[in-house]
Amino acid sequence: MTILKHPDFTTPELANAPDARFVAAPADGVLPEDFFSTTNLPTYVRINGKWLMPREPRMDSALVLGADGLWVKEGRKLKKGDMVAVGSAEDGGEGIYVHSGSFFGEEEEGEFKFMTSEVSREKPIDYAQMAHILIEERDRGGYPIWVTGPALVHSRARADMVWFIENRFVSALLAGNAVAVHDIEAAIFGTTLGMTRTGEATTGGHGLHMRAINKVRAAGSIAKAVEKGVIKDGIMYACVKNNIPFVLTGSIRDDGPLPDVITDSVAAQDAMKKHTTRATMAVLIATALHAIATGNMLPAFVSEPDGTMRELATICVDSSEFVVSKLKDRGTHQAFGVVTNAQDFMHILRLYAERELTERQALKSPTQTSKTPA
Amino acid sequence: MTILKHPDFTTPELANAPDARFVAAPADGVLPEDFFSTTNLPTYVRINGKWLMPREPRMDSALVLGADGLWVKEGRKLKKGDMVAVGSAEDGGEGIYVHSGSFFGEEEEGEFKFMTSEVSREKPIDYAQMAHILIEERDRGGYPIWVTGPALVHSRARADMVWFIENRFVSALLAGNAVAVHDIEAAIFGTTLGMTRTGEATTGGHGLHMRAINKVRAAGSIAKAVEKGVIKDGIMYACVKNNIPFVLTGSIRDDGPLPDVITDSVAAQDAMKKHTTRATMAVLIATALHAIATGNMLPAFVSEPDGTMRELATICVDSSEFVVSKLKDRGTHQAFGVVTNAQDFMHILRLYAERELTERQALKSPTQTSKTPA
Amino acid sequence: MTILKHPDFTTPELANAPDARFVAAPADGVLPEDFFSTTNLPTYVRINGKWLMPREPRMDSALVLGADGLWVKEGRKLKKGDMVAVGSAEDGGEGIYVHSGSFFGEEEEGEFKFMTSEVSREKPIDYAQMAHILIEERDRGGYPIWVTGPALVHSRARADMVWFIENRFVSALLAGNAVAVHDIEAAIFGTTLGMTRTGEATTGGHGLHMRAINKVRAAGSIAKAVEKGVIKDGIMYACVKNNIPFVLTGSIRDDGPLPDVITDSVAAQDAMKKHTTRATMAVLIATALHAIATGNMLPAFVSEPDGTMRELATICVDSSEFVVSKLKDRGTHQAFGVVTNAQDFMHILRLYAERELTERQALKSPTQTSKTPA
Amino acid sequence: MTILKHPDFTTPELANAPDARFVAAPADGVLPEDFFSTTNLPTYVRINGKWLMPREPRMDSALVLGADGLWVKEGRKLKKGDMVAVGSAEDGGEGIYVHSGSFFGEEEEGEFKFMTSEVSREKPIDYAQMAHILIEERDRGGYPIWVTGPALVHSRARADMVWFIENRFVSALLAGNAVAVHDIEAAIFGTTLGMTRTGEATTGGHGLHMRAINKVRAAGSIAKAVEKGVIKDGIMYACVKNNIPFVLTGSIRDDGPLPDVITDSVAAQDAMKKHTTRATMAVLIATALHAIATGNMLPAFVSEPDGTMRELATICVDSSEFVVSKLKDRGTHQAFGVVTNAQDFMHILRLYAERELTERQALKSPTQTSKTPA
């Protein structure tokens, strides 16, 4: 867990920086021409001589000052007249300081080394550490969000995902229609996209996911389908039974969709944001679209109530280096890439989590024999 | 161009098949339990002893019989009481015949061969043939639709795409917010995602696509931004100036979005479908999401006014075999995969198209000297 | 375990087939012009009215009849005058029958299905079955060969590989210089290519593999370096200590090489062939070069002493679909592809093997309480 | 063309550095324990108070001082008693200075940027620049080496490769048996691995590459097969006819092999090194094995006779980011990655080269009309 430092505001550059300048939005959903475009890094805005951090930090948005304080807001949410920070300097020279040094700071590059690429299938994966972070987050009352693609369900990591849900490692599940459809197809018919548990395509199987969708549409919602006994196991079932919130966002690729899907992509982003602003950890598995969408909304750091900051642990799992590189290329520098098969990832991560839990249990409950009186 | 045959309806199996059975939809957007789930292959439904083909064929939908004939419709579009075909047999035994033989028919597999995998970067790419098909489609008044991802714009194939638009090879462009955003960022700032023409990341570049979006939002729409001179070149400019319809569909990954984006994924599918039902050819470039979404809606064949059928030429270009395999795994069997870089694909396809056009021109206009009398 | 059938030699085509024709090799290492080029499938050659199967079957070689029987031999091994089968018909028409039906036979392809691609990261991996096959092979006295690339060592699956060696699941290890070098670098310095256990590049680390090589060269061989205590753990150590034969074959990419490496590629193929001709199972992990080289030499089937045949179980593990598709494209049709990270594969396969062994143990040793007399 | 600077030897650190220390090799092919392991960067060794650069620089080797000067030599080539530089400091502190600053020097990383990954299919490819560098190298009498995999031949980029050979852009061709085999199969049978020009697998095609090999073995060598008219076109034909040296190195995957193949990997490395030590540019296409092997041997820079240095332009073309990242991870930092299909790369590179040549020609030969006197 990397602890991040606040900048030193006593340096002449920052001590003598001017206040940030704010300009009114010219129309609803339109920013002033030279608005400051945010990053996901710790950002400080000088207002009346004080450095403030905005609430709900994320990248590709604007700094908006209102009666209720300083916020990061998407341009489309602005009303005409909202006061928006302007400028492009990130070094405090225009009253805004982006503390990139906390992340990229001190690296020196002047050496001949092997194996310096950031993401590679040739690098070791530290499952023990990832399991440890996850358990720590759960036990400190953190808010780990999981963002998954359908490969998780195709490849029968369903049982492992259910285990993580039931053991309270999942504070919210963000996914698309397909994850829920295939999970429910598996619950009802035992197949995913008509493929059996052992990977065989079946005759007539191409219609089974459509039949699954239709059954949920008939029931009215996933929760009602669980209630009525249409869905009896799986990921969505576990979410409903354990009161874990899920956000199913729509895409043009969706069949159906299921009644729970938020088909409007702007409304869907807002629904996701309710969770990204609370997130203290993110696990992104086998989905380029949802991983990058979530990465766009996540700050790179967590602010604790006591004012300390730490890196927001972000794990991105994919079969190729490409998705993780793409995520980093779009600003989610803190992502830790794991290049492997989603099924295998889930299985081993669970194994290591179970091991650590068993060890912790062993430490907590020493054998009682020592109490035996003489 | 593969010509497809209609089935022989005089065989005993088909001649003696029963009429298809139709059952009323139990509620709005809900299909009868045992509805027939469609494929993208030529499908024949027996009604009053006659075999009819439904209109607007696509996969993952239902056969609906109304006063205006037999249609393929998505379940979500049904009204309570709509009459829906039921059954699962695809061999005519329940009055519905899926003519898969026209595609998969006669192949014999019993031989030892090398290089039989369907999609591979090791296979040759026949640009001359692809260019030829494209020119044929244009000249016969076909309706080629292009579905593209942002790599096309990142990698500066913009000029080539503009050439295809200006030369009327594009009947409709289906894409996402990002394609338009990066194209417009390039038009206004000369960068894409802040990366220069030569691939360098620039200081402050991370905000340029947000500034581009803001300018179009301020103008009101892409067409208005073209009109006002904000956008002066590129793909979107060429579409506006040449009256080529474009559909920009929203996703949760979108910044902005641009005012033209259809953010509701169901409405977006409907907008796409207006073009997929007219399509006589499809070119899918560097986009998994949009390619598979389009593949889901496209029939595998084109029905001509005279009743003949031919394969719907579908070209899918991607940097890896994965997307094409995924497309095929989701039923778009007719897709022809090209494993290459989008920029290079565009450049060579244009080159071959130009060559064929030059040759055709040469044949049309022989030199006049031969007319000289002796 | 797929049991394969011999063909029916009583059909008129085979019963009336002519004897195969043999022609003398025109020079050392040169085949007669129209030599029969072998496959890896069960092959039968008619000689004096009897159908014989050749010894040491493999693809891309010739059928050679000598005083000691009928053999499959690489062209380069022939001596002038060796009698070589000629012809190209594989249906018995020229006295040679390739029983491809035993593998590809009866498949019907005329259906619309999803998920029919042969190799895909979206398909489930049946570790229980793979572990079961491996245990069965060991316990029946089979000869499983393992062919591995250096990713196995980089990614710290070393301990798992050692476990498989120590538990006698590995009859022979075929690899390149790099596997041994990195394994020994890890044994001596705790790094691989200068990368630490947690994936960090180290200062001066780029020379460590060279220092490891130098130490073994100084010792004279890997076995001597083990003996002298230079190498104290790891894969090569386990092979030496457990008397498991290993073949290290050279390539142009080798540093050093280690003294044990067979630098001549033809001699190296001969050394590998000693094991491929005995193999009853093959596990190919994270190596394109060695996997395809081994695939070229392996028959697709195992002939038991009693004359029965079964498929030679071949597992190919790689991070992408590409290597497995390439292997199949080069004739190794029987390969079962697993698309995952080598480290994760090893870990889970071991886990499942341990589980099955524990269960078997439990079944063998029932609790003794039942013996209690009444 | 990046010009590299020599270090400033007047700084106190370098001015006061000690002479490098040399220790005798303890046995043939064995280095002293603490030998200095070389990189591919400009390296300076202090001897008698003077800084010398060694001859034939490459990585993973030793600095050897003999009567004929200071050389970089592979450990296996040493004789007992050869004097080898020892130490591990690369900053001159032990008399050896690796000038990494010339490559990695001044980069600052403290900014939030998009698109900073080094290799990505999303980055533009500057064919005009690559073609320009290639023409410059040819015209200044440089020595561009080409290292290719068989995809080049499979995918019918043969004609383009022949064009580069015939136009003297290829000073040496380094490849494996497969490149030559498939090229010759194409020359004789019109197929590659039995696949036709349009990508279809053919009946009986699996044996054609074996028949091609056999014909060359019968002829005695590729040159003789060309002479006898067995080979009438293609890459190998062009090399023979234009006296371009080629090195075919063996691997365990080879069928045959062809008589020209150097089967011993150590001898093969020596044959390659004759060209890598002369190389002023390298083009690596569609081959992981040969690209990385060559990268291991190449210095990162070219030393001109006048003492100036420049970066050794190295282009690495592959269908995925992986090979280029791997190449960089193994120290070939100067490689410029192009992620595309080999066929398309060759086609466009040739197109751009032809364009520049046409333009140059136009500039050289102005129309003569201007000479007309008044």
PDB file of N, CA and C in Angstrom, chain B residues 32-88:
ATOM      1  N   PRO B  32     -43.452 -15.571 -26.092  1.00  0.00           N
ATOM      2  CA  PRO B  32     -43.982 -16.837 -25.566  1.00  0.00           C
ATOM      3  C   PRO B  32     -42.814 -17.763 -25.223  1.00  0.00           C
ATOM      4  N   GLU B  33     -42.970 -18.564 -24.230  1.00  0.00           N
ATOM      5  CA  GLU B  33     -41.915 -19.449 -23.711  1.00  0.00           C
ATOM      6  C   GLU B  33     -41.091 -20.163 -24.786  1.00  0.00           C
ATOM      7  N   ASP B  34     -41.753 -20.788 -25.735  1.00  0.00           N
ATOM      8  CA  ASP B  34     -41.010 -21.629 -26.684  1.00  0.00           C
ATOM      9  C   ASP B  34     -40.862 -20.955 -28.046  1.00  0.00           C
ATOM     10  N   PHE B  35     -40.645 -19.646 -28.015  1.00  0.00           N
ATOM     11  CA  PHE B  35     -40.454 -18.906 -29.265  1.00  0.00           C
ATOM     12  C   PHE B  35     -39.287 -19.478 -30.080  1.00  0.00           C
ATOM     13  N   PHE B  36     -39.381 -19.319 -31.391  1.00  0.00           N
ATOM     14  CA  PHE B  36     -38.297 -19.722 -32.273  1.00  0.00           C
ATOM     15  C   PHE B  36     -37.263 -18.600 -32.292  1.00  0.00           C
ATOM     16  N   SER B  37     -36.004 -18.926 -31.962  1.00  0.00           N
ATOM     17  CA  SER B  37     -34.945 -17.913 -31.911  1.00  0.00           C
ATOM     18  C   SER B  37     -34.198 -17.914 -33.243  1.00  0.00           C
ATOM     19  N   THR B  38     -34.160 -16.761 -33.905  1.00  0.00           N
ATOM     20  CA  THR B  38     -33.661 -16.726 -35.278  1.00  0.00           C
ATOM     21  C   THR B  38     -32.145 -16.778 -35.389  1.00  0.00           C
ATOM     22  N   THR B  39     -31.681 -17.129 -36.594  1.00  0.00           N
ATOM     23  CA  THR B  39     -30.264 -17.046 -36.960  1.00  0.00           C
ATOM     24  C   THR B  39     -30.141 -15.985 -38.043  1.00  0.00           C
ATOM     25  N   ASN B  40     -28.936 -15.806 -38.547  1.00  0.00           N
ATOM     26  CA  ASN B  40     -28.749 -14.850 -39.650  1.00  0.00           C
ATOM     27  C   ASN B  40     -28.763 -15.533 -41.015  1.00  0.00           C
ATOM     28  N   LEU B  41     -29.170 -16.801 -41.056  1.00  0.00           N
ATOM     29  CA  LEU B  41     -29.160 -17.560 -42.308  1.00  0.00           C
ATOM     30  C   LEU B  41     -30.517 -17.468 -43.006  1.00  0.00           C
ATOM     31  N   PRO B  42     -30.569 -17.785 -44.284  1.00  0.00           N
ATOM     32  CA  PRO B  42     -31.849 -17.757 -44.989  1.00  0.00           C
ATOM     33  C   PRO B  42     -32.864 -18.672 -44.287  1.00  0.00           C
ATOM     34  N   THR B  43     -34.018 -18.131 -43.983  1.00  0.00           N
ATOM     35  CA  THR B  43     -35.017 -18.838 -43.177  1.00  0.00           C
ATOM     36  C   THR B  43     -36.364 -18.774 -43.886  1.00  0.00           C
ATOM     37  N   TYR B  44     -37.059 -19.904 -43.879  1.00  0.00           N
ATOM     38  CA  TYR B  44     -38.327 -20.024 -44.604  1.00  0.00           C
ATOM     39  C   TYR B  44     -39.384 -20.502 -43.612  1.00  0.00           C
ATOM     40  N   VAL B  45     -40.535 -19.841 -43.636  1.00  0.00           N
ATOM     41  CA  VAL B  45     -41.595 -20.167 -42.680  1.00  0.00           C
ATOM     42  C   VAL B  45     -42.834 -20.565 -43.479  1.00  0.00           C
ATOM     43  N   ARG B  46     -43.411 -21.716 -43.132  1.00  0.00           N
ATOM     44  CA  ARG B  46     -44.569 -22.194 -43.901  1.00  0.00           C
ATOM     45  C   ARG B  46     -45.835 -21.596 -43.315  1.00  0.00           C
ATOM     46  N   ILE B  47     -46.555 -20.869 -44.171  1.00  0.00           N
ATOM     47  CA  ILE B  47     -47.804 -20.230 -43.752  1.00  0.00           C
ATOM     48  C   ILE B  47     -48.837 -20.510 -44.840  1.00  0.00           C
ATOM     49  N   ASN B  48     -49.907 -21.132 -44.434  1.00  0.00           N
ATOM     50  CA  ASN B  48     -50.928 -21.543 -45.406  1.00  0.00           C
ATOM     51  C   ASN B  48     -50.329 -22.318 -46.572  1.00  0.00           C
ATOM     52  N   GLY B  49     -49.425 -23.204 -46.238  1.00  0.00           N
ATOM     53  CA  GLY B  49     -48.863 -24.078 -47.258  1.00  0.00           C
ATOM     54  C   GLY B  49     -47.784 -23.456 -48.117  1.00  0.00           C
ATOM     55  N   LYS B  50     -47.498 -22.186 -47.871  1.00  0.00           N
ATOM     56  CA  LYS B  50     -46.452 -21.536 -48.668  1.00  0.00           C
ATOM     57  C   LYS B  50     -45.250 -21.196 -47.803  1.00  0.00           C
ATOM     58  N   TRP B  51     -44.057 -21.279 -48.394  1.00  0.00           N
ATOM     59  CA  TRP B  51     -42.835 -20.953 -47.668  1.00  0.00           C
ATOM     60  C   TRP B  51     -42.503 -19.479 -47.882  1.00  0.00           C
ATOM     61  N   LEU B  52     -42.533 -18.716 -46.836  1.00  0.00           N
ATOM     62  CA  LEU B  52     -42.210 -17.292 -46.908  1.00  0.00           C
ATOM     63  C   LEU B  52     -40.881 -16.997 -46.207  1.00  0.00           C
ATOM     64  N   MET B  53     -40.159 -16.021 -46.734  1.00  0.00           N
ATOM     65  CA  MET B  53     -38.976 -15.523 -46.025  1.00  0.00           C
ATOM     66  C   MET B  53     -39.384 -14.266 -45.260  1.00  0.00           C
ATOM     67  N   PRO B  54     -38.944 -14.127 -44.012  1.00  0.00           N
ATOM     68  CA  PRO B  54     -39.325 -12.943 -43.235  1.00  0.00           C
ATOM     69  C   PRO B  54     -38.534 -11.724 -43.685  1.00  0.00           C
ATOM     70  N   ARG B  55     -39.051 -10.558 -43.423  1.00  0.00           N
ATOM     71  CA  ARG B  55     -38.341  -9.324 -43.732  1.00  0.00           C
ATOM     72  C   ARG B  55     -37.392  -8.947 -42.590  1.00  0.00           C
ATOM     73  N   GLU B  56     -36.383  -8.222 -42.898  1.00  0.00           N
ATOM     74  CA  GLU B  56     -35.381  -7.750 -41.936  1.00  0.00           C
ATOM     75  C   GLU B  56     -34.762  -8.871 -41.097  1.00  0.00           C
ATOM     76  N   PRO B  57     -34.257  -9.900 -41.791  1.00  0.00           N
ATOM     77  CA  PRO B  57     -33.682 -11.022 -41.058  1.00  0.00           C
ATOM     78  C   PRO B  57     -32.492 -10.613 -40.198  1.00  0.00           C
ATOM     79  N   ARG B  58     -32.336 -11.179 -39.043  1.00  0.00           N
ATOM     80  CA  ARG B  58     -31.181 -11.028 -38.163  1.00  0.00           C
ATOM     81  C   ARG B  58     -31.228 -12.158 -37.132  1.00  0.00           C
ATOM     82  N   MET B  59     -30.159 -12.314 -36.384  1.00  0.00           N
ATOM     83  CA  MET B  59     -30.138 -13.398 -35.402  1.00  0.00           C
ATOM     84  C   MET B  59     -30.706 -12.931 -34.072  1.00  0.00           C
ATOM     85  N   ASP B  60     -30.926 -13.868 -33.175  1.00  0.00           N
ATOM     86  CA  ASP B  60     -31.316 -13.582 -31.790  1.00  0.00           C
ATOM     87  C   ASP B  60     -32.620 -12.809 -31.689  1.00  0.00           C
ATOM     88  N   SER B  61     -33.536 -13.082 -32.582  1.00  0.00           N
ATOM     89  CA  SER B  61     -34.801 -12.366 -32.559  1.00  0.00           C
ATOM     90  C   SER B  61     -35.936 -13.356 -32.794  1.00  0.00           C
ATOM     91  N   ALA B  62     -37.159 -12.823 -33.006  1.00  0.00           N
ATOM     92  CA  ALA B  62     -38.333 -13.684 -33.149  1.00  0.00           C
ATOM     93  C   ALA B  62     -38.997 -13.457 -34.498  1.00  0.00           C
ATOM     94  N   LEU B  63     -39.779 -14.465 -34.953  1.00  0.00           N
ATOM     95  CA  LEU B  63     -40.557 -14.363 -36.186  1.00  0.00           C
ATOM     96  C   LEU B  63     -41.954 -13.891 -35.812  1.00  0.00           C
ATOM     97  N   VAL B  64     -42.350 -12.750 -36.344  1.00  0.00           N
ATOM     98  CA  VAL B  64     -43.624 -12.160 -35.946  1.00  0.00           C
ATOM     99  C   VAL B  64     -44.508 -11.978 -37.178  1.00  0.00           C
ATOM    100  N   LEU B  65     -45.743 -12.485 -37.102  1.00  0.00           N
ATOM    101  CA  LEU B  65     -46.668 -12.417 -38.223  1.00  0.00           C
ATOM    102  C   LEU B  65     -47.719 -11.366 -37.922  1.00  0.00           C
ATOM    103  N   GLY B  66     -47.802 -10.370 -38.813  1.00  0.00           N
ATOM    104  CA  GLY B  66     -48.783  -9.310 -38.601  1.00  0.00           C
ATOM    105  C   GLY B  66     -49.556  -9.053 -39.874  1.00  0.00           C
ATOM    106  N   ALA B  67     -50.392  -8.065 -39.818  1.00  0.00           N
ATOM    107  CA  ALA B  67     -51.198  -7.713 -40.994  1.00  0.00           C
ATOM    108  C   ALA B  67     -50.297  -7.309 -42.156  1.00  0.00           C
ATOM    109  N   ASP B  68     -49.125  -6.779 -41.818  1.00  0.00           N
ATOM    110  CA  ASP B  68     -48.209  -6.301 -42.862  1.00  0.00           C
ATOM    111  C   ASP B  68     -47.172  -7.342 -43.255  1.00  0.00           C
ATOM    112  N   GLY B  69     -47.429  -8.588 -42.882  1.00  0.00           N
ATOM    113  CA  GLY B  69     -46.536  -9.642 -43.320  1.00  0.00           C
ATOM    114  C   GLY B  69     -45.722 -10.269 -42.202  1.00  0.00           C
ATOM    115  N   LEU B  70     -44.672 -10.989 -42.626  1.00  0.00           N
ATOM    116  CA  LEU B  70     -43.843 -11.747 -41.682  1.00  0.00           C
ATOM    117  C   LEU B  70     -42.538 -10.999 -41.459  1.00  0.00           C
ATOM    118  N   TRP B  71     -42.213 -10.719 -40.207  1.00  0.00           N
ATOM    119  CA  TRP B  71     -41.026  -9.934 -39.879  1.00  0.00           C
ATOM    120  C   TRP B  71     -40.158 -10.652 -38.854  1.00  0.00           C
ATOM    121  N   VAL B  72     -38.888 -10.273 -38.854  1.00  0.00           N
ATOM    122  CA  VAL B  72     -38.025 -10.646 -37.730  1.00  0.00           C
ATOM    123  C   VAL B  72     -37.969  -9.442 -36.805  1.00  0.00           C
ATOM    124  N   LYS B  73     -38.320  -9.647 -35.549  1.00  0.00           N
ATOM    125  CA  LYS B  73     -38.305  -8.529 -34.602  1.00  0.00           C
ATOM    126  C   LYS B  73     -37.604  -8.910 -33.295  1.00  0.00           C
ATOM    127  N   GLU B  74     -36.941  -7.938 -32.710  1.00  0.00           N
ATOM    128  CA  GLU B  74     -36.342  -8.133 -31.403  1.00  0.00           C
ATOM    129  C   GLU B  74     -37.472  -8.248 -30.367  1.00  0.00           C
ATOM    130  N   GLY B  75     -37.278  -9.134 -29.400  1.00  0.00           N
ATOM    131  CA  GLY B  75     -38.301  -9.361 -28.371  1.00  0.00           C
ATOM    132  C   GLY B  75     -38.784  -8.079 -27.703  1.00  0.00           C
ATOM    133  N   ARG B  76     -37.843  -7.160 -27.430  1.00  0.00           N
ATOM    134  CA  ARG B  76     -38.229  -5.949 -26.709  1.00  0.00           C
ATOM    135  C   ARG B  76     -39.212  -5.083 -27.480  1.00  0.00           C
ATOM    136  N   LYS B  77     -39.347  -5.327 -28.782  1.00  0.00           N
ATOM    137  CA  LYS B  77     -40.234  -4.486 -29.590  1.00  0.00           C
ATOM    138  C   LYS B  77     -41.658  -5.019 -29.658  1.00  0.00           C
ATOM    139  N   LEU B  78     -41.898  -6.188 -29.133  1.00  0.00           N
ATOM    140  CA  LEU B  78     -43.226  -6.802 -29.263  1.00  0.00           C
ATOM    141  C   LEU B  78     -44.250  -6.121 -28.363  1.00  0.00           C
ATOM    142  N   LYS B  79     -45.466  -6.153 -28.851  1.00  0.00           N
ATOM    143  CA  LYS B  79     -46.600  -5.729 -28.031  1.00  0.00           C
ATOM    144  C   LYS B  79     -47.325  -6.988 -27.590  1.00  0.00           C
ATOM    145  N   LYS B  80     -47.964  -6.912 -26.460  1.00  0.00           N
ATOM    146  CA  LYS B  80     -48.784  -8.015 -25.988  1.00  0.00           C
ATOM    147  C   LYS B  80     -49.757  -8.417 -27.097  1.00  0.00           C
ATOM    148  N   GLY B  81     -49.817  -9.704 -27.380  1.00  0.00           N
ATOM    149  CA  GLY B  81     -50.755 -10.177 -28.381  1.00  0.00           C
ATOM    150  C   GLY B  81     -50.149 -10.378 -29.764  1.00  0.00           C
ATOM    151  N   ASP B  82     -48.951  -9.824 -30.012  1.00  0.00           N
ATOM    152  CA  ASP B  82     -48.296 -10.058 -31.311  1.00  0.00           C
ATOM    153  C   ASP B  82     -48.104 -11.557 -31.500  1.00  0.00           C
ATOM    154  N   MET B  83     -48.307 -12.014 -32.740  1.00  0.00           N
ATOM    155  CA  MET B  83     -48.240 -13.454 -32.988  1.00  0.00           C
ATOM    156  C   MET B  83     -46.802 -13.868 -33.316  1.00  0.00           C
ATOM    157  N   VAL B  84     -46.257 -14.777 -32.511  1.00  0.00           N
ATOM    158  CA  VAL B  84     -44.841 -15.148 -32.579  1.00  0.00           C
ATOM    159  C   VAL B  84     -44.706 -16.625 -32.926  1.00  0.00           C
ATOM    160  N   ALA B  85     -43.822 -16.942 -33.879  1.00  0.00           N
ATOM    161  CA  ALA B  85     -43.602 -18.344 -34.252  1.00  0.00           C
ATOM    162  C   ALA B  85     -42.950 -19.089 -33.095  1.00  0.00           C
ATOM    163  N   VAL B  86     -43.396 -20.340 -32.879  1.00  0.00           N
ATOM    164  CA  VAL B  86     -42.810 -21.149 -31.809  1.00  0.00           C
ATOM    165  C   VAL B  86     -42.200 -22.424 -32.398  1.00  0.00           C
ATOM    166  N   GLY B  87     -41.355 -23.074 -31.607  1.00  0.00           N
ATOM    167  CA  GLY B  87     -40.695 -24.295 -32.053  1.00  0.00           C
ATOM    168  C   GLY B  87     -39.197 -24.153 -31.995  1.00  0.00           C
ATOM    169  N   SER B  88     -38.494 -25.283 -32.103  1.00  0.00           N
ATOM    170  CA  SER B  88     -37.043 -25.189 -32.098  1.00  0.00           C
ATOM    171  C   SER B  88     -36.412 -25.918 -33.281  1.00  0.00           C
TER     172      SER B  88
END
